[in-house]
Amino acid sequence: MNNMSNKKLPLVLVLFLHFLIILSFRVYAQETKRLIVIKKENTILRLYPREDSLAIKELPLGALLEVEEEIGEWFKIELPLDKDGIVITGYVHQSAVSIIKKGEEISEKITKEKPKVSSQQKLEVTDERVERKQPRFGLGFESGYSSFTDNNYKGGLKYGGSIVIIVTRNIAFELSGINSQSDVKGNPSGLSDGRISLTSISLSIQGRFPLGNNFVPYIVGGGSYWTNKFTLDSNTISSWKNLGFEIIEEIENSTGFHFGAGMDIFITRKIAITGDVRYSKINTNGTWEILEQVTNLEVSNRLENLDFSSVMIGLGLKFYF
Amino acid sequence: MKSWSNLVKIILIVSTCFACFMILFPYKSYIDEPPGNYNLPPINDDERNSHPKIESNLYRLMKVYFAQGLEEATRFALLRGIKIEGDTVKIVTEVMTVRDIDKVINGEKLPEKSNEVQEKVHIVNRYIRALGGSVETTYNNLIQSVVPIYILQNLADYPDVEYLRLPKKPYPCVISEGVAKTGANQWHSLVSYRTEDEVKVCILDAGFAEYRALLGEELPSTVQTKSFRADRDLYAHDHGTACAEIVHDMAPNAKLWLVNFGTDVEHHNAVDWIITQGINIVSYSMGWFNIGGGDGTGPICEDVKKAHDNGIIWASAAGNDATNHWEGNFKDSDIDNWHNFSGNDEILHFYVDAYTPVDIFLNWNDWGNWSGNRYRGSDQDYDLYLYYWTGTEWSYVDDSRNVQNGTQWPQEWIGGWYSKYSAYWGIAVKKYKANKNVKLEAFILGNSNPVEYNHTYGSLNIPADSPYAIAVGATDCINDSYHSYSSRGPTSDLRIKPDLCAPSGVTGHTYGDLGFYGTSAATPHVAGAFALIKGKTPFSLDRIRAILEARALDFGPTDKDNRFGLGRLNLVK
C-alpha cells in the first residue's frame, strides 16, 4: 500500500498545479483590463447595451472606470454600490468615454461641460444585475460525525480541513483532508476489539448552485486516498501477553470514492457556515497473527474486504477570498 | 485319683482356652515375615489341561464343567474372575484369517475386512447360534458372544475358528486443584481468538455412574452418551464420571462425549464410532495388559493409531503399576525349567491385603511382527503359576498354561483369587517348550507394597506405549512430586515415555475429599488442556501439543525422561 500511496500522491499534486496555472491566467487577464474616462456630462449607465435600455445611474464627468467587456459600441463596466462589495453592472456607449492609454493624461479627455449629477434620479436595479462578486478561494475547517455502515464499527468524530477553488459560478474543486475514528467491536471474520483511525486526502468536484447572495447549495463527488490504522484493545493485548501470546492485527491503506451534498451559508461576503453530508465508500484488507512466545509458533491469515464505508456529517466554517 | 482328675481338668481348660485363642486370634506370623527363597516342586506336564485353540482358563472351565458339574464350574469361574451366567460364559472367537487353514502359521493372511473373512465371520456367527450361543457384537474377525460352556470344544474344532479366549478387559488407572496448578484458570475468562470451532472431547471409559446428577454443575448441561457394552450399561462404573469432571473443570466450554465399553471387541467398535463423530480429543484413563508387545503395536494401539490418523489427540494414562511390575530375561541356573528370579529363588512374592483380588499378567517378547491386524504369534511356550504362602510353605493355587505353538499370543493370566487373610502370594514361571530364553514381563495387581524384585521402569500400560498417544504420568497436585506408583518408560522398543505429567490426587464430586488419584486423574487434565487451548486459539492440535510440551515444567532430569516425560502440564508462559 505504501507503493500505491507513492504513486497517487504525485498525481494529486499535478492536478493541483494544473488548476493553479489556470487560475493564474484568469488573474492576469483581470489585471490587463482597459481603462476609460467619462468625457461627457449626463452620461448614463444603462442596463443593456442599447440606447433605449433602462437607465441605471448617471456617471459623473471624469469618472475613471475599468472595462469588463466590450460589446459592439458599448462598454460593460462594474460600479461598487456600497462598501459591502455589492456592485452594479451596466453599459456605457463608447461615444461618451475616452479610452485611456498608458501614461496618457486623463484631464485632456474630459469635455469642458461641467458635470451634472442628479442625486434625485431613481435607479431601478434588477436583482439580476446586482450580484455579489464571486470569491475565488475558500479555506475551510469542519468537524462532524462518521456513522459506519458496518455495525462492527461504532462510529465517531471526524475533523478536517479543505481548500475550495471556485472555477466558475457553478463549478469548484475541493482538496480536503479528514480524520475519522471509531471503536471496533471485534468479530471472528473482521477486526478484533480496538480502534480504527482513518485519514484521507480527497479531491472532489463541487457543483454549486447559488441561491441569491447568501446560500450556495452544492453537490460533491470525488476520490480519496486513505491511510488506515488499527489499534488493538489494550486489555486484549495484555490478557494474551500474560499467557505468553502476542497478537498483531494490521489494516492496509486504500482508495475510495465519495459523494454527497452540502451548503455554504454566507454570513458575510467572505465567511460561510458550511454543512454537508457525504457517503464514503472505503474497502480495505488486513492481516492478523497470533504468536506463541515460547515456541515461536504462529498462526496468521488475511482479513479480506473490510468495509469502512460511512456516512459523514460535517459542520464547519469556510473563509473565502 | 483326685490329683489326676484335677490335672485332666486343668489340661482341658487350658486346651479349650488355647483353642478359643487360636480361633479368635489366628496365627499370622507370616504377615511380618516375608517368605524366603524357594525352589519349586516339579509339575506334571502331562496334566497340562490346555488346548492349542482355547485359552487355558476357558479350557479348564469346560473340563471342570464336564467332570464336576455346573456348581463346581461356577466356583472355578468365580475364583478366577471369569464371568459366567448360568451355564454360559462370555468369550471372544477369533475367526481364521488365513487362506489355507492347514497353514495357519505361514498361510496367506487375508485382510480382516475382506469379503472372504467376513463370509467366514458370518458362517461362524451362524454356527455359534446353532450351538445355542448368542452373538453380542463383532469387529473384523472377532466375535464376542455368550455361549454354553459345554460347546466350547465343538466351537474350537470348527475349521474357521482360530482361537477362543476370554474377552480382554481394561483396568481403570485409579488411585479441581489441578486447574489452578496448571494455570488453566487463567484461560477461562479469555475471549476466544479467531476460533469459534466447537471442541469435542470424548471420555472413553468403563462407565459413567451418576453423571446425570452432575449435569449443569460439575459437567456441562448436556453431554452425548453411548455405550458399546453388550448390555448397554452406561453406568457400569463411576470412574468415567470422575474423569469427565476434570475435563469439564479444565475446559468448561468443551462438548463432552461419554462413551463406555467393556471388552476389547467393544473397544474397537467404540473407537470406530468416535471417529465418525468428529471428536477432537480422547481422554483415556484405562490401561491394558497382555494385549501387545509394549512397543506401540497391538489391537488397542492400532485403535489409537486409527484415531490419530483421523486427527484425534489421544491422551492416555501411563498406568499406576511402577511398583507392580517386574521384568527380566528367563534364567534357569539350576536347569529345572523354572525361572530363577534371583540366585535360586524361583518365586516372586508380593503382599496382598485381605479380600483384595489379585490379577497377574505375564507376557514375553515373542509376539512376532504386527501386521496392522494381528501378530504372527509365538512358539515359545511358558506357563504361569500362582502360590500362596501358608507361613511355612508355598501352596499351589492356580496356573495359566496356554499353548503357544506358533500362532498364539505369548501371554498368561491368572486372576480373581483373594484370601480372607492378608498374606504373601507368589508367582513362578516355567518354561514348557521353548528353544530360546525370552524376556519376561509380569504385572501384578492387588499388591499393597512393591512386588519383590520390583522393576519400576518399563511399567507402562497399553496403549500408553503407542507413539500416537500422549502418555500421562502423575504428579502431586500440591507439591509436584512424582507419585511413586506412576508407570514409567521406556517402551519395549526403548522410546521414552510418558510424554507429560499432570496433577493427581485432586478432589471432585465423584470421589469427594478423599481425592482422585492415579494417572487416571492426571490424564483428563491433559485432555482438558488441549480442549481449552483449542477452544481459545486457532492453533491446530499438533501445534498445541508442541506448545504444551515446550511449556511443561521439567522437575526431572533435563530433557525428556522416563518418569516426568517432558514435565508437568503447564498452560502459562
mmCIF file with all atom_site columns, N, CA and C in Angstrom, chain B residues 527-561:
data_model
loop_
_atom_site.group_PDB
_atom_site.id
_atom_site.type_symbol
_atom_site.label_atom_id
_atom_site.label_alt_id
_atom_site.label_comp_id
_atom_site.label_asym_id
_atom_site.label_entity_id
_atom_site.label_seq_id
_atom_site.pdbx_PDB_ins_code
_atom_site.Cartn_x
_atom_site.Cartn_y
_atom_site.Cartn_z
_atom_site.occupancy
_atom_site.B_iso_or_equiv
_atom_site.pdbx_formal_charge
_atom_site.auth_seq_id
_atom_site.auth_comp_id
_atom_site.auth_asym_id
_atom_site.auth_atom_id
_atom_site.pdbx_PDB_model_num
ATOM 1   N N  . ALA B 1 527 ? -6.031  -33.841 28.533 1.00 0.00 ? 527 ALA B N  1
ATOM 2   C CA . ALA B 1 527 ? -7.084  -33.759 27.518 1.00 0.00 ? 527 ALA B CA 1
ATOM 3   C C  . ALA B 1 527 ? -7.809  -32.423 27.617 1.00 0.00 ? 527 ALA B C  1
ATOM 4   N N  . GLY B 1 528 ? -8.094  -31.997 28.845 1.00 0.00 ? 528 GLY B N  1
ATOM 5   C CA . GLY B 1 528 ? -8.768  -30.719 29.044 1.00 0.00 ? 528 GLY B CA 1
ATOM 6   C C  . GLY B 1 528 ? -7.916  -29.546 28.585 1.00 0.00 ? 528 GLY B C  1
ATOM 7   N N  . ALA B 1 529 ? -6.607  -29.638 28.786 1.00 0.00 ? 529 ALA B N  1
ATOM 8   C CA . ALA B 1 529 ? -5.709  -28.562 28.351 1.00 0.00 ? 529 ALA B CA 1
ATOM 9   C C  . ALA B 1 529 ? -5.768  -28.396 26.842 1.00 0.00 ? 529 ALA B C  1
ATOM 10  N N  . PHE B 1 530 ? -5.736  -29.513 26.145 1.00 0.00 ? 530 PHE B N  1
ATOM 11  C CA . PHE B 1 530 ? -5.847  -29.449 24.682 1.00 0.00 ? 530 PHE B CA 1
ATOM 12  C C  . PHE B 1 530 ? -7.167  -28.791 24.291 1.00 0.00 ? 530 PHE B C  1
ATOM 13  N N  . ALA B 1 531 ? -8.229  -29.211 24.931 1.00 0.00 ? 531 ALA B N  1
ATOM 14  C CA . ALA B 1 531 ? -9.539  -28.675 24.581 1.00 0.00 ? 531 ALA B CA 1
ATOM 15  C C  . ALA B 1 531 ? -9.622  -27.185 24.891 1.00 0.00 ? 531 ALA B C  1
ATOM 16  N N  . LEU B 1 532 ? -9.028  -26.779 25.998 1.00 0.00 ? 532 LEU B N  1
ATOM 17  C CA . LEU B 1 532 ? -9.088  -25.376 26.395 1.00 0.00 ? 532 LEU B CA 1
ATOM 18  C C  . LEU B 1 532 ? -8.371  -24.494 25.379 1.00 0.00 ? 532 LEU B C  1
ATOM 19  N N  . ILE B 1 533 ? -7.162  -24.861 25.028 1.00 0.00 ? 533 ILE B N  1
ATOM 20  C CA . ILE B 1 533 ? -6.392  -24.043 24.084 1.00 0.00 ? 533 ILE B CA 1
ATOM 21  C C  . ILE B 1 533 ? -7.012  -24.109 22.693 1.00 0.00 ? 533 ILE B C  1
ATOM 22  N N  . LYS B 1 534 ? -7.505  -25.273 22.327 1.00 0.00 ? 534 LYS B N  1
ATOM 23  C CA . LYS B 1 534 ? -8.146  -25.414 21.017 1.00 0.00 ? 534 LYS B CA 1
ATOM 24  C C  . LYS B 1 534 ? -9.371  -24.523 20.913 1.00 0.00 ? 534 LYS B C  1
ATOM 25  N N  . GLY B 1 535 ? -10.074 -24.369 22.015 1.00 0.00 ? 535 GLY B N  1
ATOM 26  C CA . GLY B 1 535 ? -11.271 -23.544 22.008 1.00 0.00 ? 535 GLY B CA 1
ATOM 27  C C  . GLY B 1 535 ? -11.000 -22.052 22.081 1.00 0.00 ? 535 GLY B C  1
ATOM 28  N N  . LYS B 1 536 ? -9.784  -21.680 22.440 1.00 0.00 ? 536 LYS B N  1
ATOM 29  C CA . LYS B 1 536 ? -9.471  -20.265 22.606 1.00 0.00 ? 536 LYS B CA 1
ATOM 30  C C  . LYS B 1 536 ? -8.576  -19.706 21.508 1.00 0.00 ? 536 LYS B C  1
ATOM 31  N N  . THR B 1 537 ? -7.874  -20.564 20.778 1.00 0.00 ? 537 THR B N  1
ATOM 32  C CA . THR B 1 537 ? -6.913  -20.084 19.779 1.00 0.00 ? 537 THR B CA 1
ATOM 33  C C  . THR B 1 537 ? -7.108  -20.852 18.477 1.00 0.00 ? 537 THR B C  1
ATOM 34  N N  . PRO B 1 538 ? -6.536  -20.316 17.395 1.00 0.00 ? 538 PRO B N  1
ATOM 35  C CA . PRO B 1 538 ? -6.651  -21.012 16.111 1.00 0.00 ? 538 PRO B CA 1
ATOM 36  C C  . PRO B 1 538 ? -5.545  -22.044 15.884 1.00 0.00 ? 538 PRO B C  1
ATOM 37  N N  . PHE B 1 539 ? -4.760  -22.335 16.895 1.00 0.00 ? 539 PHE B N  1
ATOM 38  C CA . PHE B 1 539 ? -3.692  -23.316 16.717 1.00 0.00 ? 539 PHE B CA 1
ATOM 39  C C  . PHE B 1 539 ? -4.274  -24.706 16.502 1.00 0.00 ? 539 PHE B C  1
ATOM 40  N N  . SER B 1 540 ? -3.594  -25.479 15.622 1.00 0.00 ? 540 SER B N  1
ATOM 41  C CA . SER B 1 540 ? -4.002  -26.859 15.394 1.00 0.00 ? 540 SER B CA 1
ATOM 42  C C  . SER B 1 540 ? -3.610  -27.702 16.602 1.00 0.00 ? 540 SER B C  1
ATOM 43  N N  . LEU B 1 541 ? -4.183  -28.902 16.683 1.00 0.00 ? 541 LEU B N  1
ATOM 44  C CA . LEU B 1 541 ? -3.891  -29.770 17.829 1.00 0.00 ? 541 LEU B CA 1
ATOM 45  C C  . LEU B 1 541 ? -2.415  -30.149 17.867 1.00 0.00 ? 541 LEU B C  1
ATOM 46  N N  . ASP B 1 542 ? -1.813  -30.373 16.720 1.00 0.00 ? 542 ASP B N  1
ATOM 47  C CA . ASP B 1 542 ? -0.390  -30.715 16.706 1.00 0.00 ? 542 ASP B CA 1
ATOM 48  C C  . ASP B 1 542 ? 0.445   -29.562 17.259 1.00 0.00 ? 542 ASP B C  1
ATOM 49  N N  . ARG B 1 543 ? 0.085   -28.347 16.911 1.00 0.00 ? 543 ARG B N  1
ATOM 50  C CA . ARG B 1 543 ? 0.845   -27.204 17.422 1.00 0.00 ? 543 ARG B CA 1
ATOM 51  C C  . ARG B 1 543 ? 0.575   -26.995 18.903 1.00 0.00 ? 543 ARG B C  1
ATOM 52  N N  . ILE B 1 544 ? -0.631  -27.257 19.316 1.00 0.00 ? 544 ILE B N  1
ATOM 53  C CA . ILE B 1 544 ? -0.937  -27.162 20.738 1.00 0.00 ? 544 ILE B CA 1
ATOM 54  C C  . ILE B 1 544 ? -0.085  -28.154 21.514 1.00 0.00 ? 544 ILE B C  1
ATOM 55  N N  . ARG B 1 545 ? 0.105   -29.334 20.942 1.00 0.00 ? 545 ARG B N  1
ATOM 56  C CA . ARG B 1 545 ? 0.956   -30.317 21.610 1.00 0.00 ? 545 ARG B CA 1
ATOM 57  C C  . ARG B 1 545 ? 2.370   -29.759 21.752 1.00 0.00 ? 545 ARG B C  1
ATOM 58  N N  . ALA B 1 546 ? 2.890   -29.157 20.684 1.00 0.00 ? 546 ALA B N  1
ATOM 59  C CA . ALA B 1 546 ? 4.231   -28.587 20.747 1.00 0.00 ? 546 ALA B CA 1
ATOM 60  C C  . ALA B 1 546 ? 4.298   -27.485 21.800 1.00 0.00 ? 546 ALA B C  1
ATOM 61  N N  . ILE B 1 547 ? 3.256   -26.693 21.901 1.00 0.00 ? 547 ILE B N  1
ATOM 62  C CA . ILE B 1 547 ? 3.221   -25.610 22.895 1.00 0.00 ? 547 ILE B CA 1
ATOM 63  C C  . ILE B 1 547 ? 3.201   -26.178 24.309 1.00 0.00 ? 547 ILE B C  1
ATOM 64  N N  . LEU B 1 548 ? 2.364   -27.178 24.541 1.00 0.00 ? 548 LEU B N  1
ATOM 65  C CA . LEU B 1 548 ? 2.281   -27.761 25.895 1.00 0.00 ? 548 LEU B CA 1
ATOM 66  C C  . LEU B 1 548 ? 3.588   -28.447 26.264 1.00 0.00 ? 548 LEU B C  1
ATOM 67  N N  . GLU B 1 549 ? 4.198   -29.104 25.299 1.00 0.00 ? 549 GLU B N  1
ATOM 68  C CA . GLU B 1 549 ? 5.466   -29.775 25.596 1.00 0.00 ? 549 GLU B CA 1
ATOM 69  C C  . GLU B 1 549 ? 6.556   -28.766 25.902 1.00 0.00 ? 549 GLU B C  1
ATOM 70  N N  . ALA B 1 550 ? 6.534   -27.646 25.199 1.00 0.00 ? 550 ALA B N  1
ATOM 71  C CA . ALA B 1 550 ? 7.555   -26.617 25.446 1.00 0.00 ? 550 ALA B CA 1
ATOM 72  C C  . ALA B 1 550 ? 7.333   -25.929 26.789 1.00 0.00 ? 550 ALA B C  1
ATOM 73  N N  . ARG B 1 551 ? 6.084   -25.815 27.211 1.00 0.00 ? 551 ARG B N  1
ATOM 74  C CA . ARG B 1 551 ? 5.782   -25.093 28.451 1.00 0.00 ? 551 ARG B CA 1
ATOM 75  C C  . ARG B 1 551 ? 5.813   -25.995 29.682 1.00 0.00 ? 551 ARG B C  1
ATOM 76  N N  . ALA B 1 552 ? 5.916   -27.305 29.466 1.00 0.00 ? 552 ALA B N  1
ATOM 77  C CA . ALA B 1 552 ? 5.879   -28.217 30.613 1.00 0.00 ? 552 ALA B CA 1
ATOM 78  C C  . ALA B 1 552 ? 6.996   -27.873 31.588 1.00 0.00 ? 552 ALA B C  1
ATOM 79  N N  . LEU B 1 553 ? 6.694   -27.967 32.870 1.00 0.00 ? 553 LEU B N  1
ATOM 80  C CA . LEU B 1 553 ? 7.677   -27.671 33.913 1.00 0.00 ? 553 LEU B CA 1
ATOM 81  C C  . LEU B 1 553 ? 8.435   -28.955 34.223 1.00 0.00 ? 553 LEU B C  1
ATOM 82  N N  . ASP B 1 554 ? 9.699   -28.927 33.899 1.00 0.00 ? 554 ASP B N  1
ATOM 83  C CA . ASP B 1 554 ? 10.516  -30.145 33.987 1.00 0.00 ? 554 ASP B CA 1
ATOM 84  C C  . ASP B 1 554 ? 11.097  -30.272 35.389 1.00 0.00 ? 554 ASP B C  1
ATOM 85  N N  . PHE B 1 555 ? 10.569  -31.202 36.177 1.00 0.00 ? 555 PHE B N  1
ATOM 86  C CA . PHE B 1 555 ? 11.078  -31.417 37.534 1.00 0.00 ? 555 PHE B CA 1
ATOM 87  C C  . PHE B 1 555 ? 12.056  -32.570 37.591 1.00 0.00 ? 555 PHE B C  1
ATOM 88  N N  . GLY B 1 556 ? 12.210  -33.249 36.467 1.00 0.00 ? 556 GLY B N  1
ATOM 89  C CA . GLY B 1 556 ? 13.120  -34.381 36.439 1.00 0.00 ? 556 GLY B CA 1
ATOM 90  C C  . GLY B 1 556 ? 14.439  -33.993 35.799 1.00 0.00 ? 556 GLY B C  1
ATOM 91  N N  . PRO B 1 557 ? 15.172  -34.987 35.341 1.00 0.00 ? 557 PRO B N  1
ATOM 92  C CA . PRO B 1 557 ? 16.412  -34.692 34.625 1.00 0.00 ? 557 PRO B CA 1
ATOM 93  C C  . PRO B 1 557 ? 16.123  -33.832 33.399 1.00 0.00 ? 557 PRO B C  1
ATOM 94  N N  . THR B 1 558 ? 17.130  -33.117 32.973 1.00 0.00 ? 558 THR B N  1
ATOM 95  C CA . THR B 1 558 ? 16.957  -32.238 31.831 1.00 0.00 ? 558 THR B CA 1
ATOM 96  C C  . THR B 1 558 ? 16.499  -33.044 30.626 1.00 0.00 ? 558 THR B C  1
ATOM 97  N N  . ASP B 1 559 ? 15.609  -32.446 29.866 1.00 0.00 ? 559 ASP B N  1
ATOM 98  C CA . ASP B 1 559 ? 15.012  -33.083 28.691 1.00 0.00 ? 559 ASP B CA 1
ATOM 99  C C  . ASP B 1 559 ? 14.100  -34.222 29.138 1.00 0.00 ? 559 ASP B C  1
ATOM 100 N N  . LYS B 1 560 ? 13.627  -34.938 28.179 1.00 0.00 ? 560 LYS B N  1
ATOM 101 C CA . LYS B 1 560 ? 12.600  -35.937 28.440 1.00 0.00 ? 560 LYS B CA 1
ATOM 102 C C  . LYS B 1 560 ? 13.193  -37.120 29.196 1.00 0.00 ? 560 LYS B C  1
ATOM 103 N N  . ASP B 1 561 ? 12.457  -37.587 30.204 1.00 0.00 ? 561 ASP B N  1
ATOM 104 C CA . ASP B 1 561 ? 12.915  -38.738 30.960 1.00 0.00 ? 561 ASP B CA 1
ATOM 105 C C  . ASP B 1 561 ? 11.744  -39.689 31.169 1.00 0.00 ? 561 ASP B C  1
#
